[in-house]
Amino acid sequence: MRQYWWATQSDNYSRVGGTLWTNFFNSRGARRSSSAALARTKPGDIVFHCEKRFIRAVSEVVSEPAVVYRPKAYMEKRSGSDNDEGYLVLVDPLKTDLQIDRRTDIPFIESDGSGPLNINRGLKREGFFYPLPESSAGELLRMAGLEISELPKASADEYLEPFSGAGLTETDRIGLAKRRVEQRYLRSALLEDDATQCAMCHRGLPEDLLVAGHIKPRWACTEDERKDFTSAAMLICLIGCDSFYERGMIAVDDAGEVVRTSHSTTSELDSLLDSLTGNKCLRHDSRTAAHFRWHYDNAFME
Ligand SMILES: [Zn+2]
């Protein structure tokens, strides 16, 4: 059953395209209702994004909710509680550049206490994520030039298994559109500023040559580990390192350095592996070390 949601995003909207995130608790330590709402989203749900006065975009939810630490794009400008956890949901836009005025264009959205609007039809300050009834969503979709009957059909295998880059066969790999969503999330979660570097070879590459690789295969992760996206994932390049790591030809040792297999290969491959040996792995830290250790012990061909 498809659900419809309203996301109030104020000045976050342009910085965090492709993601919805909120922490579990507000600054007074009370559980956020928006966090509970975000946890109820399902792939295929539809989200209306409202930035200040206007509804700007319609998107489709393309991942299950995952528990992650605050993504970088959601860091507060002032320093403070940046190490908190919350739910993250990835979305893929269906329509952007809309200008639906919430003050004049959407009288069918009630301002009765449970929705996103207060009695003056302003945006409520507390909370950012609200369910919408299907009838209201239908009206909004029509204004956006979409019909419910035209929406993409929800199909479970279309949707994103977050961070399924490494350890999967080609048929398991997700479609390119979903990969773009994943990459957008990566920019906010994994990338330091504008750097787009492979964790192993350190080459700076365009994002379509970098994938979100699982440090430890998904099947070997506990449920909690799967939910902690950011510790389970690294940015790794498609022009060598992803295949080497997946096949156990390289691994990362406890010192955080890349090691290579001793198995003899072609001389060209040998020199490629040699060139990686001793590199500091950019994703090795106290949160990821145990995952790299698992890969070293179980997947590396010493
Ligand atoms: Zn690389």
Tab-separated table of C-alpha atoms and ligand atoms in Angstrom, residues 198-203 205 210 236-242 276, ligand 1:
chain	number	residue	atom	x	y	z
A	198	CYS	CA	38.934	5.916	-3.971
A	199	ALA	CA	39.594	4.639	-0.435
A	200	MET	CA	42.298	2.264	-1.700
A	201	CYS	CA	44.198	3.872	-4.587
A	202	HIS	CA	43.419	7.512	-3.651
A	203	ARG	CA	42.774	8.417	-7.261
A	205	LEU	CA	37.610	10.209	-9.958
A	210	LEU	CA	33.247	5.222	-7.709
A	236	ILE	CA	35.926	2.477	-3.941
A	237	CYS	CA	36.778	2.773	-7.645
A	238	LEU	CA	35.424	0.659	-10.472
A	239	ILE	CA	38.714	0.757	-12.349
A	240	GLY	CA	40.459	-1.881	-10.284
A	241	CYS	CA	40.051	-1.626	-6.546
A	242	ASP	CA	36.401	-2.771	-6.320
A	276	LEU	CA	48.380	-0.292	-3.989
B	1	ZN	ZN	40.887	2.630	-6.523
